[in-house]
């Protein structure tokens, strides 16, 4: 504790070598005079944390978020069975050392969010693999990079909050999310290409309440969301999602807010329950008002669905045979006569047996 006293400026109120550290502001001790918590959030502190902080073997909680601490994080290796909370977000740390969180078996909360000066690092799955009690993980804006391992959530059966927004994460959504207990999922605003692939995984997350997946590179359809009966906040804007908005999403009674703008969604303009705050444009809906699409437009959309390529025939508007090139990017694939589709060139598609919709004569 003497090293911590020397490291922090200004000296926290009441801290002095002439006073028992168990009486210092923000410090708690057990009956044996061992430090159990260091809690000084938003205290305008600067300085570095001493590397021997892991000698406080009975430490349960360290909360120094929203200060101006800098330098490398200390290693918490050795605090295997007691440490439950690490809250060091909103500081200026520069490095997460290898093995920093290794073997902290009872860790419940890890928050390093908004340490913008951290050297690039990857998700510490090896360090946290035995932290099965972890329930809150917030690593937003920490210069994290790389892909998330497919089975990583199998190590966190109690995790309910997972936040890694504003990083440089790529790859696809981990399949282990399907059976996780996660309720609050924030993966938005990844730099570079971002996270891609489909969002099918979230359709199995029955505990999910909030999903922020915006500003990534997700593709494909919005899946059947009927199992997500607790979902209240869904942010999907600024991706490459296509196809029709599924009826199961419109039917969710728990939904309060949804953003679908800046995708390539098609078909009728979706209508959500009264009270749902929905942001829908721009997209490729057939009409700007509520109502059905023209039958020929719907047939083209059904063909796209049959090829499992919902963005194959992009149509913005409610007439398959007229409109500007912006409204109809794939004009060269379709030939019309007298306002009726007479041929569709699907030679760009791979050959497969399909059940295509019937065209009315």
CSV table of C-alpha atoms in Angstrom, one decimal:
chain,number,residue,atom,x,y,z
A,1,UNK,CA,0.0,0.0,0.0
A,2,UNK,CA,3.0,2.3,0.5
A,3,UNK,CA,3.9,1.8,-3.1
A,4,UNK,CA,0.3,2.7,-4.2
A,5,UNK,CA,0.5,5.8,-2.0
A,6,UNK,CA,3.7,7.0,-3.7
A,7,UNK,CA,2.2,6.2,-7.2
A,8,UNK,CA,-1.0,8.3,-7.0
A,9,UNK,CA,-1.2,12.1,-7.5
A,10,UNK,CA,-2.7,14.0,-5.9
A,11,UNK,CA,-2.5,12.0,-2.8
A,12,UNK,CA,-6.0,10.8,-1.9
A,13,UNK,CA,-7.6,12.6,1.0
A,14,UNK,CA,-6.6,11.0,4.3
A,15,UNK,CA,-3.8,8.8,2.9
A,16,UNK,CA,-0.6,9.0,4.9
A,17,UNK,CA,2.2,6.7,6.1
A,18,UNK,CA,1.3,8.0,9.6
A,19,UNK,CA,-2.2,6.5,9.4
A,20,UNK,CA,-3.2,2.8,9.2
A,21,UNK,CA,-4.0,2.1,5.6
A,22,UNK,CA,-7.2,0.3,6.6
A,23,UNK,CA,-8.5,3.8,7.6
A,24,UNK,CA,-7.6,5.4,4.3
A,25,UNK,CA,-10.5,6.7,2.1
A,26,UNK,CA,-11.6,4.1,-0.3
A,27,UNK,CA,-9.8,1.2,1.4
A,28,UNK,CA,-11.5,-1.7,3.2
A,29,UNK,CA,-9.8,-4.4,5.2
A,30,UNK,CA,-10.8,-7.7,6.9
A,31,UNK,CA,-10.2,-8.6,10.5
A,32,UNK,CA,-6.6,-9.5,9.8
A,33,UNK,CA,-5.8,-6.1,8.4
A,34,UNK,CA,-5.6,-7.5,4.8
A,35,UNK,CA,-6.8,-5.1,2.1
A,36,UNK,CA,-10.1,-6.4,0.6
A,37,UNK,CA,-11.1,-3.4,-1.6
A,38,UNK,CA,-9.7,-0.3,-3.3
A,39,UNK,CA,-12.5,1.9,-4.4
A,40,UNK,CA,-11.7,5.4,-5.6
A,41,UNK,CA,-13.7,6.0,-8.8
A,42,UNK,CA,-13.9,9.5,-10.4
A,43,UNK,CA,-11.3,10.9,-8.0
A,44,UNK,CA,-9.1,12.9,-10.4
A,45,UNK,CA,-6.2,10.6,-9.8
A,46,UNK,CA,-3.1,10.3,-12.0
A,47,UNK,CA,-0.1,8.0,-11.9
A,48,UNK,CA,0.7,4.3,-12.5
A,49,UNK,CA,-0.5,1.3,-10.6
A,50,UNK,CA,2.5,-0.5,-8.9
A,51,UNK,CA,3.2,-4.0,-10.3
A,52,UNK,CA,3.2,-5.6,-6.9
A,53,UNK,CA,-0.5,-4.9,-6.4
A,54,UNK,CA,-1.1,-8.6,-6.8
A,55,UNK,CA,0.6,-9.1,-3.4
A,56,UNK,CA,-2.7,-8.0,-1.9
A,57,UNK,CA,-3.8,-11.6,-1.9
A,58,UNK,CA,-7.2,-11.0,-0.2
A,59,UNK,CA,-8.2,-8.2,-2.6
A,60,UNK,CA,-11.8,-8.6,-3.7
A,61,UNK,CA,-12.6,-5.4,-5.5
A,62,UNK,CA,-10.5,-2.7,-7.3
A,63,UNK,CA,-12.5,0.2,-8.7
A,64,UNK,CA,-10.5,3.1,-10.1
A,65,UNK,CA,-12.6,3.9,-13.1
A,66,UNK,CA,-12.8,7.4,-14.5
A,67,UNK,CA,-9.4,8.7,-13.4
A,68,UNK,CA,-6.3,9.5,-15.4
A,69,UNK,CA,-4.1,6.5,-14.6
A,70,UNK,CA,-1.6,5.5,-17.2
A,71,UNK,CA,1.2,3.1,-18.0
A,72,UNK,CA,0.8,-0.7,-18.2
A,73,UNK,CA,-1.9,-2.5,-16.2
A,74,UNK,CA,-0.5,-4.5,-13.3
A,75,UNK,CA,-0.8,-8.2,-13.5
A,76,UNK,CA,-3.5,-9.7,-11.3
A,77,UNK,CA,-2.0,-13.1,-11.6
A,78,UNK,CA,-1.9,-14.7,-8.2
A,79,UNK,CA,-5.2,-13.3,-7.0
A,80,UNK,CA,-6.8,-16.7,-7.9
A,81,UNK,CA,-9.7,-17.1,-5.4
A,82,UNK,CA,-10.7,-13.7,-4.1
A,83,UNK,CA,-10.7,-11.1,-6.8
A,84,UNK,CA,-14.2,-10.5,-8.1
A,85,UNK,CA,-14.2,-6.9,-9.5
A,86,UNK,CA,-11.7,-5.2,-11.8
A,87,UNK,CA,-13.1,-1.8,-12.8
A,88,UNK,CA,-10.4,0.4,-14.5
A,89,UNK,CA,-12.4,1.9,-17.4
A,90,UNK,CA,-12.0,5.5,-18.6
A,91,UNK,CA,-8.3,5.8,-17.8
A,92,UNK,CA,-5.2,6.1,-20.0
A,93,UNK,CA,-3.6,2.7,-19.6
A,94,UNK,CA,-1.2,1.8,-22.4
A,95,UNK,CA,-0.7,-2.0,-22.2
A,96,UNK,CA,-2.5,-5.2,-21.1
A,97,UNK,CA,0.4,-7.5,-20.2
A,98,UNK,CA,0.2,-11.2,-21.2
A,99,UNK,CA,-1.4,-13.3,-18.5
A,100,UNK,CA,-2.8,-10.2,-16.8
A,101,UNK,CA,-6.0,-12.0,-15.8
A,102,UNK,CA,-4.9,-15.6,-15.8
A,103,UNK,CA,-6.5,-18.0,-13.3
A,104,UNK,CA,-8.8,-15.5,-11.5
A,105,UNK,CA,-11.4,-18.1,-10.8
A,106,UNK,CA,-14.0,-16.0,-9.0
A,107,UNK,CA,-13.9,-12.9,-11.3
A,108,UNK,CA,-17.4,-11.4,-11.7
A,109,UNK,CA,-16.8,-8.1,-13.4
A,110,UNK,CA,-14.1,-6.9,-15.8
A,111,UNK,CA,-14.3,-3.4,-17.1
A,112,UNK,CA,-11.5,-1.8,-19.0
A,113,UNK,CA,-13.7,0.3,-21.3
A,114,UNK,CA,-12.5,3.5,-22.9
A,115,UNK,CA,-8.8,3.1,-22.4
A,116,UNK,CA,-8.0,4.6,-25.8
A,117,UNK,CA,-4.2,4.5,-25.5
A,118,UNK,CA,-3.9,0.7,-25.1
A,119,UNK,CA,-1.6,-1.1,-27.4
A,120,UNK,CA,-3.4,-3.5,-29.8
A,121,UNK,CA,-4.4,-6.7,-28.0
A,122,UNK,CA,-6.7,-9.7,-28.6
A,123,UNK,CA,-9.5,-11.0,-26.5
A,124,UNK,CA,-7.8,-12.8,-23.5
A,125,UNK,CA,-9.7,-16.1,-23.8
A,126,UNK,CA,-6.8,-18.1,-22.4
A,127,UNK,CA,-6.6,-15.9,-19.3
A,128,UNK,CA,-10.3,-15.9,-18.7
A,129,UNK,CA,-11.0,-19.5,-19.6
A,130,UNK,CA,-11.4,-20.5,-15.9
A,131,UNK,CA,-13.4,-17.4,-14.9
A,132,UNK,CA,-16.7,-19.2,-15.1
A,133,UNK,CA,-18.4,-16.8,-12.6
A,134,UNK,CA,-17.9,-13.8,-14.9
A,135,UNK,CA,-21.1,-11.9,-15.5
A,136,UNK,CA,-20.1,-8.5,-16.8
A,137,UNK,CA,-17.4,-8.0,-19.4
A,138,UNK,CA,-16.9,-4.4,-20.8
A,139,UNK,CA,-14.0,-3.9,-23.1
A,140,UNK,CA,-15.4,-1.1,-25.3
A,141,UNK,CA,-12.9,1.1,-27.0
A,142,UNK,CA,-9.7,-0.7,-25.9
A,143,UNK,CA,-8.0,-1.2,-29.3
A,144,UNK,CA,-8.9,-4.9,-29.2
A,145,UNK,CA,-8.4,-6.7,-32.6
A,146,UNK,CA,-8.7,-10.1,-34.1
A,147,UNK,CA,-11.6,-12.6,-34.3
A,148,UNK,CA,-13.7,-14.0,-31.5
A,149,UNK,CA,-13.3,-17.7,-31.1
A,150,UNK,CA,-16.3,-19.8,-32.0
A,151,UNK,CA,-16.6,-21.7,-28.7
A,152,UNK,CA,-15.5,-18.9,-26.4
A,153,UNK,CA,-18.9,-18.4,-24.6
A,154,UNK,CA,-18.8,-22.0,-23.4
A,155,UNK,CA,-16.3,-20.7,-20.8
A,156,UNK,CA,-18.8,-18.1,-19.5
A,157,UNK,CA,-22.0,-19.8,-18.5
A,158,UNK,CA,-23.0,-16.9,-16.2
A,159,UNK,CA,-22.1,-14.0,-18.6
A,160,UNK,CA,-25.1,-11.6,-19.1
A,161,UNK,CA,-23.3,-8.4,-20.3
A,162,UNK,CA,-20.8,-8.5,-23.2
A,163,UNK,CA,-19.6,-5.2,-24.6
A,164,UNK,CA,-16.7,-4.9,-27.1
A,165,UNK,CA,-18.0,-1.9,-29.2
A,166,UNK,CA,-15.6,0.5,-30.9
A,167,UNK,CA,-12.7,-1.9,-31.5
A,168,UNK,CA,-11.2,-3.7,-34.5
A,169,UNK,CA,-12.9,-7.1,-34.2
A,170,UNK,CA,-13.5,-9.2,-37.3
A,171,UNK,CA,-14.6,-12.7,-38.2
A,172,UNK,CA,-18.1,-14.0,-37.6
A,173,UNK,CA,-20.4,-14.2,-34.5
A,174,UNK,CA,-19.3,-17.1,-32.3
A,175,UNK,CA,-21.6,-20.0,-32.5
A,176,UNK,CA,-21.4,-20.5,-28.8
A,177,UNK,CA,-23.5,-17.3,-28.3
A,178,UNK,CA,-26.5,-19.4,-29.3
A,179,UNK,CA,-26.7,-21.2,-25.9
A,180,UNK,CA,-25.2,-18.4,-23.8
A,181,UNK,CA,-27.0,-16.5,-21.0
A,182,UNK,CA,-26.1,-13.1,-22.5
A,183,UNK,CA,-28.8,-10.5,-22.2
A,184,UNK,CA,-26.9,-7.3,-23.2
A,185,UNK,CA,-24.7,-7.7,-26.4
A,186,UNK,CA,-22.9,-4.7,-27.8
A,187,UNK,CA,-20.6,-5.4,-30.8
A,188,UNK,CA,-21.2,-2.2,-32.8
A,189,UNK,CA,-18.8,0.1,-34.6
A,190,UNK,CA,-15.9,-2.2,-35.3
A,191,UNK,CA,-13.1,-0.6,-37.3
A,192,UNK,CA,-11.9,-2.0,-40.6
A,193,UNK,CA,-14.2,-4.5,-42.2
A,194,UNK,CA,-15.9,-5.3,-38.9
A,195,UNK,CA,-17.8,-8.5,-38.0
A,196,UNK,CA,-19.4,-10.2,-41.0
A,197,UNK,CA,-21.4,-13.3,-41.9
A,198,UNK,CA,-25.0,-13.8,-40.9
A,199,UNK,CA,-26.7,-12.8,-37.7
A,200,UNK,CA,-28.5,-16.2,-37.4
A,201,UNK,CA,-26.8,-16.9,-34.0
A,202,UNK,CA,-28.9,-14.3,-32.2
A,203,UNK,CA,-32.2,-16.0,-33.2
A,204,UNK,CA,-31.4,-18.7,-30.6
A,205,UNK,CA,-30.6,-16.3,-27.7
A,206,UNK,CA,-33.8,-16.5,-25.7
A,207,UNK,CA,-32.4,-14.3,-22.9
A,208,UNK,CA,-31.4,-11.5,-25.2
A,209,UNK,CA,-32.7,-8.0,-24.2
A,210,UNK,CA,-30.4,-5.7,-26.1
A,211,UNK,CA,-28.4,-6.4,-29.3
A,212,UNK,CA,-26.2,-3.6,-30.8
A,213,UNK,CA,-24.7,-5.0,-34.1
A,214,UNK,CA,-24.7,-1.8,-36.1
A,215,UNK,CA,-21.8,-0.4,-38.1
A,216,UNK,CA,-20.4,-3.8,-39.1
A,217,UNK,CA,-20.5,-6.0,-42.3
A,218,UNK,CA,-23.3,-8.5,-41.5
A,219,UNK,CA,-25.0,-10.0,-44.6
A,220,UNK,CA,-27.9,-12.3,-45.4
A,221,UNK,CA,-31.4,-12.3,-44.0
A,222,UNK,CA,-32.7,-11.2,-40.6
A,223,UNK,CA,-33.5,-14.6,-39.1
A,224,UNK,CA,-36.7,-15.9,-37.4
A,225,UNK,CA,-36.7,-14.0,-34.1
A,226,UNK,CA,-39.6,-15.8,-32.5
A,227,UNK,CA,-37.5,-17.2,-29.7
A,228,UNK,CA,-36.2,-13.8,-28.6
A,229,UNK,CA,-39.2,-13.0,-26.5
A,230,UNK,CA,-37.2,-10.6,-24.2
A,231,UNK,CA,-35.7,-8.5,-26.9
A,232,UNK,CA,-36.4,-4.8,-26.4
A,233,UNK,CA,-33.5,-3.0,-28.2
A,234,UNK,CA,-32.2,-4.2,-31.6
A,235,UNK,CA,-29.7,-2.1,-33.6
A,236,UNK,CA,-28.9,-3.4,-37.0
A,237,UNK,CA,-28.3,-0.3,-39.0
A,238,UNK,CA,-25.4,0.2,-41.4
A,239,UNK,CA,-24.8,-3.4,-42.4
A,240,UNK,CA,-25.5,-5.3,-45.6
A,241,UNK,CA,-28.6,-7.2,-44.5
A,242,UNK,CA,-31.1,-8.0,-47.3
A,243,UNK,CA,-34.3,-9.8,-48.0
A,244,UNK,CA,-37.6,-9.4,-46.3
A,245,UNK,CA,-38.2,-8.2,-42.7
A,246,UNK,CA,-39.5,-11.4,-41.1
A,247,UNK,CA,-43.0,-11.4,-39.5
A,248,UNK,CA,-41.5,-12.9,-36.3
A,249,UNK,CA,-39.6,-9.7,-35.7
A,250,UNK,CA,-42.7,-7.5,-36.3
A,251,UNK,CA,-44.6,-9.7,-33.8
A,252,UNK,CA,-42.2,-9.3,-30.8
A,253,UNK,CA,-44.3,-7.7,-28.0
A,254,UNK,CA,-41.2,-6.9,-26.0
A,255,UNK,CA,-39.6,-4.7,-28.7
A,256,UNK,CA,-39.2,-1.0,-27.8
A,257,UNK,CA,-36.6,0.3,-30.2
A,258,UNK,CA,-35.2,-1.0,-33.5
A,259,UNK,CA,-33.0,0.5,-36.2
A,260,UNK,CA,-32.8,-1.1,-39.7
A,261,UNK,CA,-31.6,1.8,-41.7
A,262,UNK,CA,-28.7,1.7,-44.2
A,263,UNK,CA,-29.2,-1.9,-45.2
A,264,UNK,CA,-30.6,-3.4,-48.4
A,265,UNK,CA,-33.8,-4.8,-47.0
A,266,UNK,CA,-36.7,-5.3,-49.5
A,267,UNK,CA,-40.4,-6.0,-49.7
A,268,UNK,CA,-43.2,-4.2,-47.9
A,269,UNK,CA,-42.4,-1.5,-45.4
A,270,UNK,CA,-42.5,-3.2,-42.0
A,271,UNK,CA,-45.1,-2.2,-39.5
A,272,UNK,CA,-44.2,-2.6,-35.8
A,273,UNK,CA,-46.4,-2.5,-32.7
A,274,UNK,CA,-47.6,0.9,-31.5
A,275,UNK,CA,-45.0,2.5,-29.3
A,276,UNK,CA,-42.0,0.9,-31.0
A,277,UNK,CA,-39.5,3.5,-32.1
A,278,UNK,CA,-38.3,2.3,-35.5
A,279,UNK,CA,-35.7,3.8,-37.9
A,280,UNK,CA,-36.2,2.2,-41.3
A,281,UNK,CA,-34.7,4.3,-44.1
A,282,UNK,CA,-32.7,4.2,-46.3
A,283,UNK,CA,-33.5,0.6,-47.5
A,284,UNK,CA,-35.0,-1.0,-50.6
A,285,UNK,CA,-38.6,-1.2,-49.5
A,286,UNK,CA,-41.1,-1.2,-52.4
A,287,UNK,CA,-43.2,1.7,-51.0
A,288,UNK,CA,-42.6,4.7,-48.9
A,289,UNK,CA,-46.0,4.1,-47.3
A,290,UNK,CA,-47.5,1.0,-45.7
A,291,UNK,CA,-49.0,-1.5,-48.1
A,292,UNK,CA,-48.3,-4.6,-50.2
A,293,UNK,CA,-45.8,-4.7,-53.0
A,294,UNK,CA,-46.7,-5.2,-56.6
A,295,UNK,CA,-47.1,-8.9,-57.5
A,296,UNK,CA,-44.2,-8.9,-60.0
A,297,UNK,CA,-41.9,-7.3,-57.4
A,298,UNK,CA,-42.9,-10.0,-54.9
A,299,UNK,CA,-42.2,-12.7,-57.4
A,300,UNK,CA,-38.7,-11.4,-58.0
A,301,UNK,CA,-38.1,-11.3,-54.3
A,302,UNK,CA,-39.3,-14.9,-54.0
A,303,UNK,CA,-36.8,-15.9,-56.7
A,304,UNK,CA,-34.0,-14.2,-54.7
A,305,UNK,CA,-35.1,-16.2,-51.6
A,306,UNK,CA,-35.1,-19.4,-53.6
A,307,UNK,CA,-31.5,-18.9,-54.6
A,308,UNK,CA,-30.7,-18.2,-50.9
A,309,UNK,CA,-29.3,-14.9,-52.1
A,310,UNK,CA,-31.9,-12.3,-50.9
A,311,UNK,CA,-30.0,-9.4,-52.5
A,312,UNK,CA,-29.8,-11.1,-55.9
A,313,UNK,CA,-32.5,-8.9,-57.6
A,314,UNK,CA,-32.4,-5.5,-56.0
A,315,UNK,CA,-35.5,-3.4,-56.5
A,316,UNK,CA,-36.2,-0.1,-55.0
A,317,UNK,CA,-39.7,0.9,-55.9
A,318,UNK,CA,-42.9,-0.9,-56.7
A,319,UNK,CA,-42.6,-1.5,-60.4
A,320,UNK,CA,-40.3,-4.2,-61.7
A,321,UNK,CA,-40.2,-2.8,-65.2
A,322,UNK,CA,-39.8,0.9,-64.7
A,323,UNK,CA,-37.7,3.3,-62.7
A,324,UNK,CA,-34.2,4.7,-62.6
A,325,UNK,CA,-31.0,2.7,-62.5
A,326,UNK,CA,-30.6,3.7,-58.9
A,327,UNK,CA,-34.1,2.1,-58.2
A,328,UNK,CA,-33.3,-1.0,-60.2
A,329,UNK,CA,-29.6,-1.8,-60.0
A,330,UNK,CA,-30.0,-5.2,-61.7
A,331,UNK,CA,-32.0,-4.0,-64.7
A,332,UNK,CA,-29.8,-6.0,-67.1
A,333,UNK,CA,-31.1,-9.3,-65.6
A,334,UNK,CA,-34.7,-8.7,-66.5
A,335,UNK,CA,-36.6,-8.0,-69.7
A,336,UNK,CA,-40.1,-6.6,-69.8
A,337,UNK,CA,-42.7,-6.0,-72.5
A,338,UNK,CA,-45.7,-3.8,-72.0
A,339,UNK,CA,-45.0,-3.6,-68.3
A,340,UNK,CA,-44.8,-7.4,-67.8
A,341,UNK,CA,-41.7,-9.4,-67.1
A,342,UNK,CA,-41.0,-11.8,-70.0
A,343,UNK,CA,-37.5,-13.1,-69.1
A,344,UNK,CA,-35.0,-13.2,-66.3
A,345,UNK,CA,-31.3,-14.0,-66.9
A,346,UNK,CA,-30.0,-15.9,-63.9
A,347,UNK,CA,-26.9,-17.1,-65.6
A,348,UNK,CA,-24.8,-15.4,-63.0
A,349,UNK,CA,-26.0,-17.9,-60.4
A,350,UNK,CA,-24.7,-21.4,-59.8
A,351,UNK,CA,-26.8,-24.2,-61.0
A,352,UNK,CA,-29.0,-26.0,-58.6
A,353,UNK,CA,-32.5,-27.6,-58.4
A,354,UNK,CA,-35.0,-25.0,-57.3
A,355,UNK,CA,-38.7,-24.6,-56.8
A,356,UNK,CA,-39.4,-21.2,-58.4
A,357,UNK,CA,-42.6,-19.2,-58.0
A,358,UNK,CA,-45.3,-19.3,-60.6
A,359,UNK,CA,-45.7,-16.3,-62.9
A,360,UNK,CA,-49.3,-15.3,-63.6
A,361,UNK,CA,-50.1,-15.0,-67.3
